[in-house]
mmCIF file of C-alpha atoms in Angstrom:
data_model
loop_
_atom_site.group_PDB
_atom_site.id
_atom_site.type_symbol
_atom_site.label_atom_id
_atom_site.label_comp_id
_atom_site.label_asym_id
_atom_site.label_seq_id
_atom_site.Cartn_x
_atom_site.Cartn_y
_atom_site.Cartn_z
ATOM 1 C CA MET A 650 163.364 -103.504 -34.213
ATOM 2 C CA TYR A 651 162.776 -103.730 -37.969
ATOM 3 C CA SER A 652 165.230 -106.547 -38.684
ATOM 4 C CA SER A 653 162.829 -108.798 -40.594
ATOM 5 C CA LEU A 654 160.013 -108.456 -43.095
ATOM 6 C CA PRO A 655 156.749 -108.284 -41.107
ATOM 7 C CA ASP A 656 154.241 -111.109 -41.342
ATOM 8 C CA SER A 657 151.679 -108.868 -43.047
ATOM 9 C CA TRP A 658 154.003 -108.442 -46.035
ATOM 10 C CA ARG A 659 155.240 -112.046 -45.944
ATOM 11 C CA ASP A 660 151.654 -113.239 -46.281
ATOM 12 C CA TYR A 661 150.902 -110.652 -48.959
ATOM 13 C CA LEU A 662 153.902 -111.788 -51.036
ATOM 14 C CA ALA A 663 153.570 -115.514 -50.342
ATOM 15 C CA HIS A 664 152.648 -116.361 -53.948
ATOM 16 C CA ARG A 665 155.078 -113.883 -55.464
ATOM 17 C CA LEU A 666 158.419 -114.969 -54.024
ATOM 18 C CA PRO A 667 159.893 -118.474 -54.393
ATOM 19 C CA PRO A 668 160.373 -120.246 -51.061
ATOM 20 C CA GLY A 669 163.601 -119.147 -49.427
ATOM 21 C CA GLU A 670 164.196 -116.249 -51.854
ATOM 22 C CA LEU A 671 164.153 -113.606 -49.149
ATOM 23 C CA GLU A 672 166.421 -115.625 -46.871
ATOM 24 C CA ARG A 673 168.936 -116.102 -49.685
ATOM 25 C CA MET A 674 168.826 -112.378 -50.367
ATOM 26 C CA LEU A 675 169.521 -111.557 -46.731
ATOM 27 C CA ALA A 676 172.401 -114.041 -46.682
ATOM 28 C CA ARG A 677 174.000 -112.199 -49.617
ATOM 29 C CA VAL A 678 173.625 -108.897 -47.792
ATOM 30 C CA GLU A 679 175.097 -110.380 -44.616
ATOM 31 C CA ALA A 680 178.102 -111.587 -46.596
ATOM 32 C CA GLU A 681 178.516 -108.019 -47.856
ATOM 33 C CA ARG A 682 178.349 -106.699 -44.305
ATOM 34 C CA GLN A 683 181.326 -108.883 -43.400
ATOM 35 C CA ARG A 684 183.457 -107.004 -45.960
ATOM 36 C CA TYR A 685 181.959 -103.522 -46.274
ATOM 37 C CA GLU A 686 180.019 -100.892 -44.398
ATOM 38 C CA ILE A 687 176.444 -101.392 -45.582
ATOM 39 C CA TYR A 688 173.520 -98.982 -45.295
ATOM 40 C CA PRO A 689 170.963 -98.847 -43.877
ATOM 41 C CA PRO A 690 171.789 -100.663 -40.614
ATOM 42 C CA ALA A 691 170.426 -104.200 -40.520
ATOM 43 C CA ASN A 692 167.622 -103.243 -38.156
ATOM 44 C CA ASP A 693 166.312 -100.620 -40.603
ATOM 45 C CA VAL A 694 166.318 -102.531 -43.895
ATOM 46 C CA PHE A 695 162.581 -103.317 -43.674
ATOM 47 C CA ARG A 696 161.501 -100.161 -41.870
ATOM 48 C CA ALA A 697 159.197 -99.052 -44.718
ATOM 49 C CA PHE A 698 157.290 -102.328 -44.554
ATOM 50 C CA HIS A 699 156.765 -102.083 -40.803
ATOM 51 C CA LEU A 700 155.498 -98.514 -40.962
ATOM 52 C CA THR A 701 153.291 -99.117 -44.006
ATOM 53 C CA PRO A 702 151.577 -102.543 -44.028
ATOM 54 C CA PRO A 703 149.958 -103.624 -47.312
ATOM 55 C CA GLU A 704 146.388 -103.093 -46.155
ATOM 56 C CA ARG A 705 147.210 -99.464 -45.297
ATOM 57 C CA THR A 706 149.270 -98.672 -48.402
ATOM 58 C CA ARG A 707 147.554 -95.912 -50.357
ATOM 59 C CA VAL A 708 150.487 -94.257 -52.130
ATOM 60 C CA VAL A 709 153.753 -95.787 -53.359
ATOM 61 C CA ILE A 710 156.739 -93.506 -53.962
ATOM 62 C CA LEU A 711 159.504 -95.413 -55.735
ATOM 63 C CA GLY A 712 163.167 -94.667 -55.135
ATOM 64 C CA GLN A 713 166.284 -96.326 -56.513
ATOM 65 C CA ASP A 714 168.601 -97.302 -53.652
ATOM 66 C CA PRO A 715 169.452 -95.975 -50.178
ATOM 67 C CA TYR A 716 171.640 -92.984 -49.475
ATOM 68 C CA HIS A 717 175.251 -94.165 -49.247
ATOM 69 C CA GLY A 718 176.640 -91.750 -46.653
ATOM 70 C CA PRO A 719 176.975 -92.324 -42.899
ATOM 71 C CA GLY A 720 173.928 -91.634 -40.750
ATOM 72 C CA GLN A 721 171.528 -91.057 -43.652
ATOM 73 C CA ALA A 722 169.637 -94.145 -44.836
ATOM 74 C CA HIS A 723 167.140 -95.691 -42.454
ATOM 75 C CA GLY A 724 164.920 -97.828 -44.632
ATOM 76 C CA LEU A 725 162.592 -95.274 -46.238
ATOM 77 C CA ALA A 726 163.157 -94.030 -49.792
ATOM 78 C CA PHE A 727 164.302 -90.382 -49.904
ATOM 79 C CA SER A 728 164.179 -90.112 -46.086
ATOM 80 C CA VAL A 729 167.110 -89.442 -43.761
ATOM 81 C CA ALA A 730 167.543 -90.301 -40.109
ATOM 82 C CA GLY A 731 169.239 -86.974 -39.370
ATOM 83 C CA GLY A 732 171.830 -84.468 -40.477
ATOM 84 C CA LYS A 733 171.849 -82.369 -43.634
ATOM 85 C CA PHE A 734 169.250 -82.952 -46.329
ATOM 86 C CA PRO A 735 170.666 -84.734 -49.386
ATOM 87 C CA PRO A 736 170.122 -82.716 -52.589
ATOM 88 C CA SER A 737 167.159 -84.805 -53.819
ATOM 89 C CA LEU A 738 165.358 -84.480 -50.500
ATOM 90 C CA ARG A 739 166.060 -80.762 -50.407
ATOM 91 C CA ASN A 740 164.400 -80.452 -53.827
ATOM 92 C CA ILE A 741 161.434 -82.548 -52.680
ATOM 93 C CA PHE A 742 160.941 -80.142 -49.791
ATOM 94 C CA ARG A 743 161.267 -77.164 -52.150
ATOM 95 C CA GLU A 744 158.508 -78.584 -54.334
ATOM 96 C CA LEU A 745 156.397 -79.338 -51.258
ATOM 97 C CA GLU A 746 156.616 -75.690 -50.228
ATOM 98 C CA ASP A 747 155.826 -74.449 -53.747
ATOM 99 C CA ASP A 748 152.956 -76.918 -54.091
ATOM 100 C CA LEU A 749 151.246 -76.719 -50.694
ATOM 101 C CA GLY A 750 153.009 -73.925 -48.851
ATOM 102 C CA ILE A 751 154.490 -76.395 -46.365
ATOM 103 C CA LYS A 752 157.980 -75.390 -45.262
ATOM 104 C CA VAL A 753 160.069 -78.115 -43.634
ATOM 105 C CA THR A 754 162.205 -76.622 -40.908
ATOM 106 C CA GLY A 755 162.998 -79.747 -38.893
ATOM 107 C CA GLY A 756 164.608 -83.012 -39.911
ATOM 108 C CA GLY A 757 164.273 -85.110 -43.027
ATOM 109 C CA ASP A 758 162.680 -88.201 -41.453
ATOM 110 C CA LEU A 759 159.616 -89.047 -43.584
ATOM 111 C CA SER A 760 158.174 -91.588 -41.137
ATOM 112 C CA HIS A 761 155.074 -89.410 -40.687
ATOM 113 C CA TRP A 762 154.257 -89.920 -44.359
ATOM 114 C CA ALA A 763 154.848 -93.670 -44.105
ATOM 115 C CA GLU A 764 152.558 -93.975 -41.098
ATOM 116 C CA GLN A 765 149.722 -92.495 -43.171
ATOM 117 C CA GLY A 766 150.003 -95.078 -45.926
ATOM 118 C CA VAL A 767 152.806 -93.748 -48.139
ATOM 119 C CA LEU A 768 155.086 -96.698 -48.925
ATOM 120 C CA LEU A 769 158.542 -95.195 -49.485
ATOM 121 C CA LEU A 770 159.986 -98.086 -51.470
ATOM 122 C CA ASN A 771 163.479 -98.289 -52.897
ATOM 123 C CA ALA A 772 164.015 -100.774 -55.724
ATOM 124 C CA VAL A 773 167.196 -101.887 -53.937
ATOM 125 C CA LEU A 774 167.136 -101.942 -50.137
ATOM 126 C CA THR A 775 170.864 -101.841 -49.270
ATOM 127 C CA VAL A 776 174.057 -100.198 -50.535
ATOM 128 C CA ARG A 777 177.789 -100.098 -49.770
ATOM 129 C CA GLU A 778 179.110 -96.956 -48.152
ATOM 130 C CA GLY A 779 180.191 -94.452 -50.780
ATOM 131 C CA GLU A 780 179.169 -96.681 -53.704
ATOM 132 C CA PRO A 781 175.758 -95.777 -55.128
ATOM 133 C CA ALA A 782 173.936 -98.635 -56.877
ATOM 134 C CA SER A 783 176.523 -101.098 -55.576
ATOM 135 C CA HIS A 784 173.780 -103.591 -54.638
ATOM 136 C CA ALA A 785 171.888 -103.247 -57.902
ATOM 137 C CA GLY A 786 171.687 -106.748 -59.349
ATOM 138 C CA LEU A 787 172.332 -108.402 -56.002
ATOM 139 C CA GLY A 788 168.768 -109.682 -55.931
ATOM 140 C CA TRP A 789 166.657 -107.034 -54.224
ATOM 141 C CA GLU A 790 164.866 -106.218 -57.465
ATOM 142 C CA ALA A 791 163.084 -109.576 -57.413
ATOM 143 C CA VAL A 792 161.757 -108.781 -53.956
ATOM 144 C CA THR A 793 160.659 -105.215 -54.649
ATOM 145 C CA ASP A 794 159.200 -106.106 -58.060
ATOM 146 C CA ALA A 795 157.108 -108.697 -56.211
ATOM 147 C CA VAL A 796 155.887 -105.909 -53.928
ATOM 148 C CA ILE A 797 154.913 -103.753 -56.911
ATOM 149 C CA ASP A 798 153.227 -106.675 -58.662
ATOM 150 C CA ALA A 799 151.228 -107.662 -55.578
ATOM 151 C CA LEU A 800 150.028 -104.099 -55.023
ATOM 152 C CA SER A 801 149.274 -103.747 -58.731
ATOM 153 C CA ASP A 802 147.130 -106.895 -58.799
ATOM 154 C CA ASP A 803 145.220 -105.806 -55.699
ATOM 155 C CA PRO A 804 141.783 -104.515 -56.806
ATOM 156 C CA ARG A 805 141.939 -101.558 -54.419
ATOM 157 C CA PRO A 806 143.282 -98.580 -56.393
ATOM 158 C CA ARG A 807 146.467 -96.905 -55.276
ATOM 159 C CA ILE A 808 148.659 -94.033 -56.428
ATOM 160 C CA PHE A 809 152.133 -94.837 -57.755
ATOM 161 C CA VAL A 810 154.613 -91.954 -57.897
ATOM 162 C CA LEU A 811 157.427 -92.492 -60.402
ATOM 163 C CA TRP A 812 160.161 -89.871 -60.296
ATOM 164 C CA GLY A 813 162.790 -90.266 -63.009
ATOM 165 C CA ALA A 814 163.616 -92.813 -65.684
ATOM 166 C CA HIS A 815 164.621 -95.590 -63.287
ATOM 167 C CA ALA A 816 161.283 -95.540 -61.462
ATOM 168 C CA GLN A 817 159.370 -95.104 -64.727
ATOM 169 C CA LYS A 818 160.728 -98.432 -65.953
ATOM 170 C CA LYS A 819 158.261 -99.971 -63.482
ATOM 171 C CA ARG A 820 155.318 -98.367 -65.301
ATOM 172 C CA GLY A 821 154.547 -101.545 -67.214
ATOM 173 C CA ARG A 822 154.088 -103.493 -63.966
ATOM 174 C CA ILE A 823 151.254 -101.247 -62.805
ATOM 175 C CA ALA A 824 147.683 -102.191 -63.720
ATOM 176 C CA PRO A 825 145.435 -99.531 -65.318
ATOM 177 C CA HIS A 826 143.029 -99.249 -62.387
ATOM 178 C CA HIS A 827 145.745 -97.481 -60.398
ATOM 179 C CA VAL A 828 146.784 -93.838 -60.793
ATOM 180 C CA VAL A 829 150.359 -93.073 -61.856
ATOM 181 C CA ILE A 830 152.009 -89.700 -61.258
ATOM 182 C CA GLU A 831 155.242 -89.268 -63.222
ATOM 183 C CA SER A 832 157.829 -86.536 -63.499
ATOM 184 C CA ALA A 833 161.566 -85.969 -63.674
ATOM 185 C CA HIS A 834 163.637 -87.077 -60.702
ATOM 186 C CA PRO A 835 164.184 -84.553 -57.872
ATOM 187 C CA SER A 836 167.981 -84.826 -58.136
ATOM 188 C CA PRO A 837 169.855 -81.610 -58.991
ATOM 189 C CA LEU A 838 170.664 -83.039 -62.424
ATOM 190 C CA SER A 839 167.025 -83.278 -63.465
ATOM 191 C CA ALA A 840 164.758 -81.395 -61.054
ATOM 192 C CA ARG A 841 164.530 -78.368 -63.362
ATOM 193 C CA ARG A 842 163.512 -80.589 -66.265
ATOM 194 C CA GLY A 843 160.051 -81.372 -64.948
ATOM 195 C CA PHE A 844 160.138 -82.136 -61.246
ATOM 196 C CA PHE A 845 159.817 -78.541 -60.118
ATOM 197 C CA GLY A 846 156.264 -77.479 -60.830
ATOM 198 C CA SER A 847 154.888 -81.024 -61.080
ATOM 199 C CA ARG A 848 152.827 -80.552 -57.883
ATOM 200 C CA PRO A 849 152.796 -84.231 -56.847
ATOM 201 C CA PHE A 850 151.586 -83.630 -53.300
ATOM 202 C CA SER A 851 148.432 -81.722 -54.198
ATOM 203 C CA ARG A 852 147.738 -84.181 -57.036
ATOM 204 C CA ILE A 853 147.979 -87.113 -54.637
ATOM 205 C CA ASN A 854 145.596 -85.481 -52.189
ATOM 206 C CA ALA A 855 143.156 -84.527 -54.948
ATOM 207 C CA GLN A 856 143.023 -88.153 -56.065
ATOM 208 C CA LEU A 857 142.569 -89.434 -52.512
ATOM 209 C CA ARG A 858 139.675 -86.993 -52.034
ATOM 210 C CA ALA A 859 138.131 -88.229 -55.273
ATOM 211 C CA TRP A 860 138.228 -91.745 -53.839
ATOM 212 C CA GLY A 861 136.658 -90.555 -50.600
ATOM 213 C CA GLN A 862 139.848 -91.105 -48.619
ATOM 214 C CA GLU A 863 141.601 -88.934 -46.089
ATOM 215 C CA GLU A 864 144.333 -86.719 -47.475
ATOM 216 C CA ILE A 865 147.982 -87.177 -46.577
ATOM 217 C CA ASP A 866 149.225 -84.649 -44.046
ATOM 218 C CA TRP A 867 152.577 -83.797 -45.620
ATOM 219 C CA ARG A 868 153.781 -81.665 -42.717
ATOM 220 C CA LEU A 869 156.813 -82.914 -40.801
#
C-alpha cells in the first residue's frame, strides 16, 4: 500500500533530489533485502509520507533509524506496529502522561499523530534485523535531508522536535522562522538527562494555538 513515495512529496522534493536519486536508493535497499531481513517491510518504508503529506505537515519529530526487531518498525519514527513498547517509546508515553495526563493503554501505533500533521521522520528509513544504524550511510540521509530542507524553506512555519544529539545535528538546516523544540533523547540512556520534564506535547500545542491552528490530539 505504501510501497512508493507519494506524488505530493515527489513534487515537493523535485528540485531537491537529483533525477533518479530515489530510485538508486531503493535499488540499494532491494539488494540488501536479497541478503538480509530488512525493516520495515517494503510496503511500509514510505508510510510516514503517505499519512502526512507536505501541505498538512505541521510538526516534524525526527528519529534516527527504524526499530530493528521483528514486528516493530512500520515506517513511522518511534512508532510500533504491535507488541511490547520499545524503551524509547515507553519513555515517550511516560512523558506524555506527565505532561498532559494522557495514559496510553493500547498499542504503540502513532498513526493517529501522523494523520493530524505530525511527520514522524527517521533520518534513515530502513535497517537490517538486529543491526541498529546498519543502513546509516547507505544514502537515505540525502533523501531525508532534502525533506528537512524543503520544509525549512517553506514560508509556512512549522515545529521541529529534535530529541538527542543525532537529531540536533539537523538544527542548522532549519530556518529561523520555524520553532525548534530540543531535549535529550527518550532512550533509557539519556531520558533522565533532560527528556523527562521537557513537556514537548504541551509546548507543541501551545505554539499551534499561538498560530491559530488546531491542537494535536495526542491520545491513542
